[in-house]
Short mmCIF file of C-alpha atoms and ligand atoms in Angstrom, two decimals:
data_model
loop_
_atom_site.label_atom_id
_atom_site.label_comp_id
_atom_site.label_asym_id
_atom_site.label_seq_id
_atom_site.Cartn_x
_atom_site.Cartn_y
_atom_site.Cartn_z
CA MET A 1 156.37 107.19 57.70
CA ILE A 2 158.10 104.75 55.68
CA PRO A 3 155.59 102.77 55.02
CA VAL A 4 156.82 98.63 54.37
CA MET A 5 155.10 98.16 51.32
CA ARG A 6 152.82 100.28 48.69
CA PRO A 7 151.36 98.88 45.59
CA VAL A 8 152.69 100.20 42.05
CA LEU A 9 148.89 101.56 40.56
CA GLY A 10 149.03 104.51 37.78
CA GLU A 11 146.41 105.90 35.19
CA GLU A 12 146.65 102.78 33.38
CA GLU A 13 145.34 100.56 35.86
CA ALA A 14 142.85 103.00 36.95
CA GLN A 15 141.72 103.71 33.14
CA ALA A 16 141.58 99.28 32.50
CA VAL A 17 139.48 99.73 35.79
CA ALA A 18 136.94 102.34 34.26
CA ASP A 19 136.81 100.29 31.06
CA ALA A 20 135.29 97.50 32.62
CA VAL A 21 132.72 99.00 34.85
CA ARG A 22 131.57 101.10 31.73
CA SER A 23 131.66 97.57 29.56
CA GLY A 24 128.86 96.32 31.81
CA TRP A 25 130.27 93.52 32.39
CA VAL A 26 131.74 93.37 35.89
CA ALA A 27 131.50 89.57 37.10
CA GLN A 28 133.66 86.93 35.95
CA GLY A 29 133.68 87.22 32.37
CA PRO A 30 136.28 87.95 29.05
CA ARG A 31 138.86 90.16 31.24
CA VAL A 32 138.85 86.87 33.45
CA ALA A 33 139.35 84.42 30.91
CA ALA A 34 142.00 86.74 29.14
CA PHE A 35 143.90 87.00 32.28
CA GLU A 36 144.11 83.78 33.72
CA LYS A 37 145.57 82.78 30.17
CA GLU A 38 148.19 85.62 30.28
CA PHE A 39 148.96 84.87 34.44
CA ALA A 40 149.26 81.15 33.55
CA ALA A 41 151.48 81.76 30.54
CA ARG A 42 153.80 84.03 32.90
CA VAL A 43 154.33 81.18 35.23
CA GLY A 44 154.44 78.65 33.03
CA ALA A 45 151.52 76.44 33.75
CA ARG A 46 148.88 75.13 30.91
CA HIS A 47 145.90 76.35 33.13
CA GLY A 48 144.63 78.85 35.26
CA VAL A 49 141.77 79.48 37.60
CA ALA A 50 141.07 82.48 38.80
CA VAL A 51 139.60 83.02 42.61
CA SER A 52 138.76 85.87 45.00
CA SER A 53 141.88 85.15 47.03
CA CYS A 54 145.01 82.72 48.09
CA THR A 55 143.13 81.39 50.68
CA THR A 56 140.32 80.40 48.49
CA ALA A 57 142.48 79.19 46.04
CA LEU A 58 144.08 76.83 49.19
CA HIS A 59 140.72 75.83 50.31
CA LEU A 60 140.01 74.54 46.81
CA ALA A 61 142.81 73.06 45.57
CA LEU A 62 142.71 71.04 48.51
CA HIS A 63 138.86 69.91 48.01
CA ALA A 64 139.32 69.10 45.10
CA LEU A 65 142.47 66.67 46.00
CA GLY A 66 139.79 65.30 48.38
CA THR A 67 141.55 66.54 51.43
CA GLY A 68 139.11 65.76 54.32
CA ARG A 69 137.21 62.72 53.01
CA GLY A 70 138.96 60.86 55.96
CA GLY A 71 137.73 63.75 57.65
CA ALA A 72 140.36 65.55 61.00
CA ALA A 73 142.39 61.58 60.65
CA ASP A 74 143.11 63.69 57.30
CA GLU A 75 147.14 64.77 57.50
CA VAL A 76 148.29 68.06 55.51
CA VAL A 77 151.78 68.86 56.27
CA VAL A 78 152.59 72.78 55.97
CA PRO A 79 155.00 75.28 57.61
CA SER A 80 153.63 76.75 61.14
CA PHE A 81 156.11 79.78 59.45
CA SER A 82 153.71 81.16 57.05
CA PHE A 83 150.65 83.41 56.85
CA ILE A 84 147.79 81.93 58.77
CA ALA A 85 145.74 81.09 56.06
CA THR A 86 148.47 78.58 54.94
CA ALA A 87 146.90 76.43 57.65
CA ASN A 88 143.69 77.48 57.78
CA ALA A 89 142.60 76.28 54.78
CA VAL A 90 143.70 72.48 56.14
CA ARG A 91 140.87 72.80 58.74
CA TYR A 92 138.44 74.23 56.00
CA CYS A 93 138.72 71.03 54.38
CA GLY A 94 137.93 68.99 57.85
CA ALA A 95 141.18 68.02 58.20
CA THR A 96 144.53 68.50 60.26
CA PRO A 97 147.36 70.43 59.33
CA VAL A 98 150.64 69.23 60.67
CA PHE A 99 153.13 71.69 60.74
CA ALA A 100 156.52 70.85 59.75
CA ASP A 101 159.91 73.33 60.91
CA VAL A 102 161.83 75.55 57.93
CA ASP A 103 165.49 75.96 56.79
CA GLU A 104 166.64 79.09 58.98
CA GLU A 105 168.02 80.74 55.47
CA THR A 106 165.43 80.83 53.44
CA GLY A 107 162.53 79.99 55.78
CA ASN A 108 161.15 77.26 53.66
CA LEU A 109 160.23 73.52 54.59
CA THR A 110 162.98 71.02 53.91
CA PRO A 111 163.32 67.95 52.96
CA GLU A 112 164.14 66.59 56.14
CA SER A 113 161.56 68.44 57.99
CA VAL A 114 158.79 67.13 56.61
CA ALA A 115 160.03 63.57 56.08
CA ALA A 116 160.09 63.74 60.42
CA VAL A 117 156.21 64.32 60.12
CA LEU A 118 154.74 62.35 57.30
CA THR A 119 153.08 59.31 58.23
CA GLU A 120 150.36 56.94 56.52
CA ARG A 121 147.18 59.50 57.02
CA THR A 122 149.32 62.41 54.85
CA ARG A 123 147.52 63.08 52.11
CA ALA A 124 149.67 66.39 51.19
CA VAL A 125 152.29 68.50 51.10
CA LEU A 126 151.72 71.88 51.19
CA ALA A 127 155.00 74.51 50.11
CA VAL A 128 155.03 77.10 50.80
CA HIS A 129 157.23 80.35 49.16
CA GLN A 130 158.22 82.38 52.28
CA GLY A 131 158.33 85.80 51.02
CA GLY A 132 159.08 85.21 47.53
CA MET A 133 162.03 82.83 48.09
CA PRO A 134 161.62 80.01 46.37
CA ALA A 135 161.48 76.51 48.20
CA ASP A 136 163.32 73.47 47.03
CA VAL A 137 160.80 71.41 45.73
CA ASP A 138 162.80 69.20 43.33
CA ALA A 139 164.47 68.25 46.93
CA LEU A 140 160.81 68.42 48.94
CA ARG A 141 158.91 66.23 46.26
CA ALA A 142 161.89 63.43 46.06
CA ALA A 143 161.39 63.04 49.93
CA CYS A 144 157.78 62.86 49.78
CA GLY A 145 157.38 59.83 46.68
CA ASP A 146 154.12 59.54 46.42
CA ILE A 147 152.41 62.04 48.14
CA PRO A 148 151.42 65.03 46.39
CA VAL A 149 153.55 68.65 47.17
CA LEU A 150 151.36 71.73 46.41
CA GLU A 151 152.59 75.11 46.33
CA ASP A 152 151.37 78.26 48.26
CA ALA A 153 153.36 80.73 46.16
CA ALA A 154 150.99 83.99 47.27
CA CYS A 155 154.25 85.48 47.89
CA ALA A 156 156.32 84.52 44.67
CA VAL A 157 155.54 85.44 41.49
CA GLY A 158 158.37 86.29 39.22
CA SER A 159 160.93 84.08 41.50
CA VAL A 160 162.72 81.51 39.76
CA TYR A 161 163.22 78.04 40.80
CA ARG A 162 166.51 76.05 38.77
CA ASP A 163 165.99 78.75 35.85
CA ARG A 164 162.48 77.83 35.61
CA PRO A 165 159.87 80.52 36.81
CA VAL A 166 158.29 79.37 41.22
CA GLY A 167 155.43 76.87 40.03
CA GLN A 168 155.60 75.43 36.63
CA GLY A 169 155.31 71.53 37.52
CA ALA A 170 153.30 71.71 40.37
CA PRO A 171 150.34 69.88 40.58
CA MET A 172 148.35 73.28 41.74
CA ALA A 173 150.04 76.18 43.48
CA ALA A 174 148.21 79.66 44.60
CA TRP A 175 148.63 82.51 44.46
CA SER A 176 147.49 86.09 45.71
CA PHE A 177 146.91 89.43 44.29
CA HIS A 178 146.60 91.10 47.79
CA PRO A 179 148.45 95.17 47.84
CA ARG A 180 150.76 93.33 50.62
CA LYS A 181 151.93 91.19 47.51
CA LEU A 182 153.90 91.84 43.99
CA LEU A 183 150.99 91.95 42.12
CA THR A 184 147.65 93.08 42.91
CA THR A 185 144.45 92.67 41.79
CA GLY A 186 142.90 94.63 45.25
CA GLU A 187 141.78 91.09 46.32
CA GLY A 188 142.34 88.34 44.20
CA GLY A 189 144.04 84.95 43.53
CA MET A 190 144.53 82.01 41.02
CA ILE A 191 145.21 78.60 41.14
CA THR A 192 147.56 77.06 38.49
CA THR A 193 148.07 73.21 37.13
CA ASP A 194 148.94 71.61 33.29
CA ASP A 195 146.22 69.30 34.20
CA PRO A 196 142.91 69.77 32.17
CA GLU A 197 140.79 68.13 33.52
CA LEU A 198 141.59 69.54 37.69
CA ALA A 199 141.09 73.09 36.27
CA ALA A 200 137.69 72.07 34.46
CA ARG A 201 136.76 70.92 38.04
CA LEU A 202 138.69 74.21 39.98
CA ARG A 203 136.35 76.26 37.50
CA ARG A 204 133.19 74.56 38.56
CA LEU A 205 133.99 74.06 42.40
CA ARG A 206 135.16 78.47 42.01
CA GLU A 207 131.25 78.48 40.67
CA HIS A 208 128.97 76.43 42.77
CA GLY A 209 129.38 73.36 40.91
CA MET A 210 128.03 74.68 38.03
CA SER A 211 128.30 72.54 34.52
CA VAL A 212 128.20 75.91 32.66
CA SER A 213 130.03 79.11 33.23
CA ALA A 214 127.77 82.41 34.11
CA ALA A 215 129.62 84.05 31.83
CA ASP A 216 129.39 81.46 28.84
CA ARG A 217 125.07 81.19 29.33
CA HIS A 218 125.21 84.62 28.61
CA ALA A 219 127.48 84.86 25.96
CA ALA A 220 125.18 81.77 24.05
CA GLU A 221 122.38 82.56 21.27
CA VAL A 222 120.71 79.63 22.76
CA ALA A 223 119.30 78.90 26.39
CA ILE A 224 121.15 76.73 28.06
CA VAL A 225 119.90 75.59 31.49
CA GLU A 226 122.77 74.81 34.01
CA GLU A 227 123.22 71.45 35.97
CA TYR A 228 125.05 71.72 39.62
CA LEU A 229 127.28 68.69 39.35
CA GLU A 230 128.14 68.74 43.10
CA PRO A 231 128.35 71.42 45.50
CA GLY A 232 130.64 73.65 44.84
CA PHE A 233 131.35 77.48 46.75
CA ASN A 234 131.37 81.40 45.56
CA TYR A 235 135.11 81.62 45.06
CA ARG A 236 134.93 83.99 41.82
CA MET A 237 137.10 87.09 41.00
CA THR A 238 135.36 90.04 39.29
CA ASP A 239 136.26 91.30 35.56
CA ILE A 240 137.03 94.49 37.50
CA GLN A 241 140.16 93.15 39.68
CA ALA A 242 140.99 91.09 36.25
CA ALA A 243 141.18 94.53 34.09
CA LEU A 244 143.93 95.38 37.13
CA GLY A 245 145.67 92.33 36.73
CA LEU A 246 145.64 92.51 33.06
CA VAL A 247 147.95 95.43 33.43
CA GLN A 248 150.04 94.23 36.34
CA LEU A 249 151.49 91.49 34.58
CA GLY A 250 152.73 93.73 31.97
CA ARG A 251 154.32 95.46 35.04
CA LEU A 252 155.75 92.61 36.51
CA ALA A 253 159.17 92.37 35.38
CA GLU A 254 160.12 95.98 35.92
CA MET A 255 158.71 95.67 39.47
CA ILE A 256 160.70 92.72 40.17
CA ALA A 257 164.02 94.50 39.00
CA ARG A 258 163.44 97.26 40.93
CA ARG A 259 162.81 95.37 44.15
CA ARG A 260 165.94 93.37 43.23
CA GLU A 261 167.76 96.34 43.26
CA LEU A 262 166.30 98.35 46.29
CA ALA A 263 167.80 94.37 48.06
CA ALA A 264 170.76 94.76 46.87
CA ARG A 265 171.27 98.29 48.19
CA TYR A 266 170.29 96.92 51.54
CA HIS A 267 172.74 94.16 51.27
CA GLU A 268 175.62 96.47 50.41
CA LEU A 269 174.29 98.85 53.22
CA LEU A 270 174.29 96.65 56.03
CA ALA A 271 177.41 94.52 55.71
CA GLY A 272 179.68 94.91 58.19
CA LEU A 273 176.58 95.83 60.44
CA PRO A 274 177.25 93.17 63.71
CA GLY A 275 174.36 91.54 63.95
CA ILE A 276 172.40 91.57 61.07
CA ARG A 277 171.79 89.15 58.53
CA PRO A 278 169.29 89.85 55.35
CA VAL A 279 167.51 87.46 53.36
CA ARG A 280 169.37 86.54 50.11
CA ASP A 281 168.88 84.37 46.95
CA PRO A 282 169.54 80.84 47.79
CA GLU A 283 172.09 78.91 45.34
CA TYR A 284 169.28 77.05 43.34
CA GLY A 285 166.65 80.23 42.26
CA ARG A 286 166.09 84.00 42.66
CA THR A 287 163.66 85.57 45.31
CA ASN A 288 161.66 88.50 44.15
CA TYR A 289 161.50 90.22 46.84
CA GLN A 290 158.61 90.29 48.22
CA SER A 291 159.56 90.70 51.82
CA PHE A 292 162.73 91.66 52.95
CA TRP A 293 163.90 90.04 56.07
CA VAL A 294 166.97 90.74 58.37
CA ARG A 295 167.92 87.68 60.98
CA VAL A 296 169.07 89.74 64.21
CA SER A 297 171.44 87.87 65.94
CA GLU A 298 171.05 87.07 70.01
CA ASP A 299 174.00 88.83 70.96
CA VAL A 300 172.38 92.00 70.00
CA PRO A 301 171.29 93.53 73.16
CA VAL A 302 167.35 94.64 71.91
CA ARG A 303 164.93 92.33 71.00
CA GLN A 304 162.25 92.27 68.28
CA GLY A 305 159.21 94.54 69.50
CA GLU A 306 162.36 97.21 70.92
CA LEU A 307 163.72 97.27 67.41
CA LEU A 308 159.83 98.13 65.70
CA THR A 309 159.63 100.48 68.45
CA LEU A 310 163.03 102.08 67.52
CA LEU A 311 162.12 102.00 63.73
CA ALA A 312 158.81 103.16 64.27
CA ALA A 313 160.22 106.33 66.38
CA GLU A 314 162.35 107.34 63.67
CA GLY A 315 159.42 107.20 60.94
CA VAL A 316 160.12 103.24 59.43
CA SER A 317 157.45 101.04 59.40
CA ALA A 318 159.04 97.71 59.53
CA ARG A 319 157.02 94.60 60.86
CA ARG A 320 157.58 91.46 63.13
CA GLY A 321 158.98 88.34 60.92
CA ILE A 322 157.29 86.34 59.09
CA MET A 323 154.26 84.88 61.91
CA ALA A 324 154.64 81.36 63.72
CA ALA A 325 150.57 79.95 62.64
CA HIS A 326 151.24 77.46 65.75
CA LEU A 327 152.24 80.44 68.44
CA GLU A 328 148.47 82.04 67.98
CA PRO A 329 145.60 81.50 69.79
CA ALA A 330 143.35 79.96 66.98
CA TYR A 331 146.44 77.06 67.07
CA ALA A 332 146.12 77.04 71.08
CA GLY A 333 146.45 73.21 72.23
CA HIS A 334 147.67 72.13 68.55
CA PRO A 335 150.06 69.24 68.73
CA HIS A 336 153.13 69.43 66.93
CA VAL A 337 156.73 68.57 66.82
CA PRO A 338 159.79 71.10 68.11
CA LEU A 339 159.65 74.00 66.04
CA PRO A 340 162.90 75.54 66.88
CA VAL A 341 164.10 77.03 63.76
CA THR A 342 160.57 78.64 62.93
CA GLU A 343 160.15 80.46 66.65
CA ARG A 344 163.97 81.45 66.65
CA LEU A 345 162.60 82.98 63.03
CA THR A 346 159.72 84.53 63.97
CA ARG A 347 161.25 86.23 67.31
CA GLY A 348 164.73 86.70 65.63
CA SER A 349 163.67 88.63 62.73
CA VAL A 350 162.27 91.87 61.33
CA ILE A 351 160.79 92.91 57.61
CA LEU A 352 162.75 96.21 56.34
CA PRO A 353 159.88 98.61 54.08
CA LEU A 354 160.65 98.04 50.65
CA HIS A 355 158.60 99.72 47.68
CA HIS A 356 159.30 100.95 44.36
CA GLU A 357 159.06 104.74 45.48
CA LEU A 358 161.56 104.09 48.49
CA SER A 359 165.01 106.15 47.95
CA GLU A 360 168.30 105.78 48.25
CA GLN A 361 168.25 108.52 51.35
CA GLU A 362 165.35 106.35 52.93
CA GLN A 363 167.46 103.62 52.73
CA ARG A 364 170.07 104.98 54.58
CA HIS A 365 167.76 106.28 56.95
CA VAL A 366 166.44 102.98 58.08
CA VAL A 367 170.17 101.31 57.94
CA ASP A 368 171.16 104.12 59.97
CA VAL A 369 168.38 103.67 62.36
CA LEU A 370 169.25 99.97 62.72
CA ALA A 371 172.78 100.20 63.45
CA ARG A 372 171.98 102.67 66.44
CA ALA A 373 169.45 99.80 67.45
CA VAL A 374 171.46 96.93 67.50
CA ASP A 375 174.71 98.97 68.46
CA PRO A 376 173.87 101.62 71.26
CA ALA A 377 177.57 102.52 71.16
CA LEU A 378 177.08 103.91 67.44
CA THR A 379 175.06 106.32 68.91
CA ARG A 380 175.95 109.96 67.36
C1 PLP B 1 148.74 86.14 51.46
C2 PLP B 1 149.31 84.98 52.01
C3 PLP B 1 148.06 83.96 51.87
C4 PLP B 1 146.65 84.76 51.93
O1 PLP B 1 146.89 85.33 50.52
P1 PLP B 1 144.92 86.17 50.52
O2 PLP B 1 145.66 86.79 48.96
O3 PLP B 1 145.51 86.99 51.38
O4 PLP B 1 144.19 85.12 50.84
C5 PLP B 1 148.21 82.54 51.63
N1 PLP B 1 149.96 82.38 51.96
C6 PLP B 1 151.04 83.20 52.40
C7 PLP B 1 152.26 82.28 52.40
C8 PLP B 1 150.52 84.45 52.07
O5 PLP B 1 151.53 85.33 52.14
#
């Protein structure tokens, strides 16, 4: 089976993890601090606060903003067209996620779709860089006035927006290090921000609201008694994970170059295939191709489910398009505006395998199976 994704992990990662274990310091400590610093520098932010996942990063970011202080009346605009954690994080705060539709080409929120759902109760907008595809955040900010536009950059490490790294300049951006994304720590996440006070509060909140971090207390020469300044959480990353992340950061440029090379080959192979439209860079940026999806035209006789079955039968592990939260049972009855583009994209697209070890022969096979599926006349 050709897998849809495979993390890039080598001996260096194994060694780094072993070193962390041998050091005796396995919880949040010096390696987490080093990873935060290097990661923030890579995405052009002043501060990085490592946490246990992107889901907890999103929750913490929204919580730090005061989302949900007004209860369910507080609204946060999110795309339904995203992994479900984006919308769920709003609910963790007791606030209400308000779904906005997305752009057909990029799968991201648009100024128009967001403006259509803003109200006097909107506390924030959470823009997703879907599948690594940069969202047009300048245009979104222009449409949102004083309402903060946070970024769910779970998939977008190393993507480029108007010649700067995705996430740069965001009030807060949330990142994922799950193995389905490019850079992995097993599980893990980060919040980046330029605001030093906000960073300090996020550090506190991830660690039970403690005035002094556990790592600093252990490292201190004299006994320090901590205080608990506000109710916090345990959302810490471990030094074992950060050790992995530090090695992965060193590989990032190479990983992105490889993915873009493979995507370019898909574009060549798919050119001229009727009814199939692959995702590509927007005019204002570059995706890291965390997900390579193709839109299947409504003229194509096979539907998404059939297509996935046909691909699987030929040894190709593909996925349905990005999910739409509002179509899941967890959001049954949740009110929303019509979301026609979201529904078209989620039902009418397929994510193809893309990982560093994918060979040209395998890519040809994927495209060949796809070609036969969409045009039965091509069969043998
Ligand atoms: C994967 C993903 C998340 C969740 O990330 P975890 O690190 O697994 O919690 C959130 N948002 C988006 C857009 C994602 O793709």
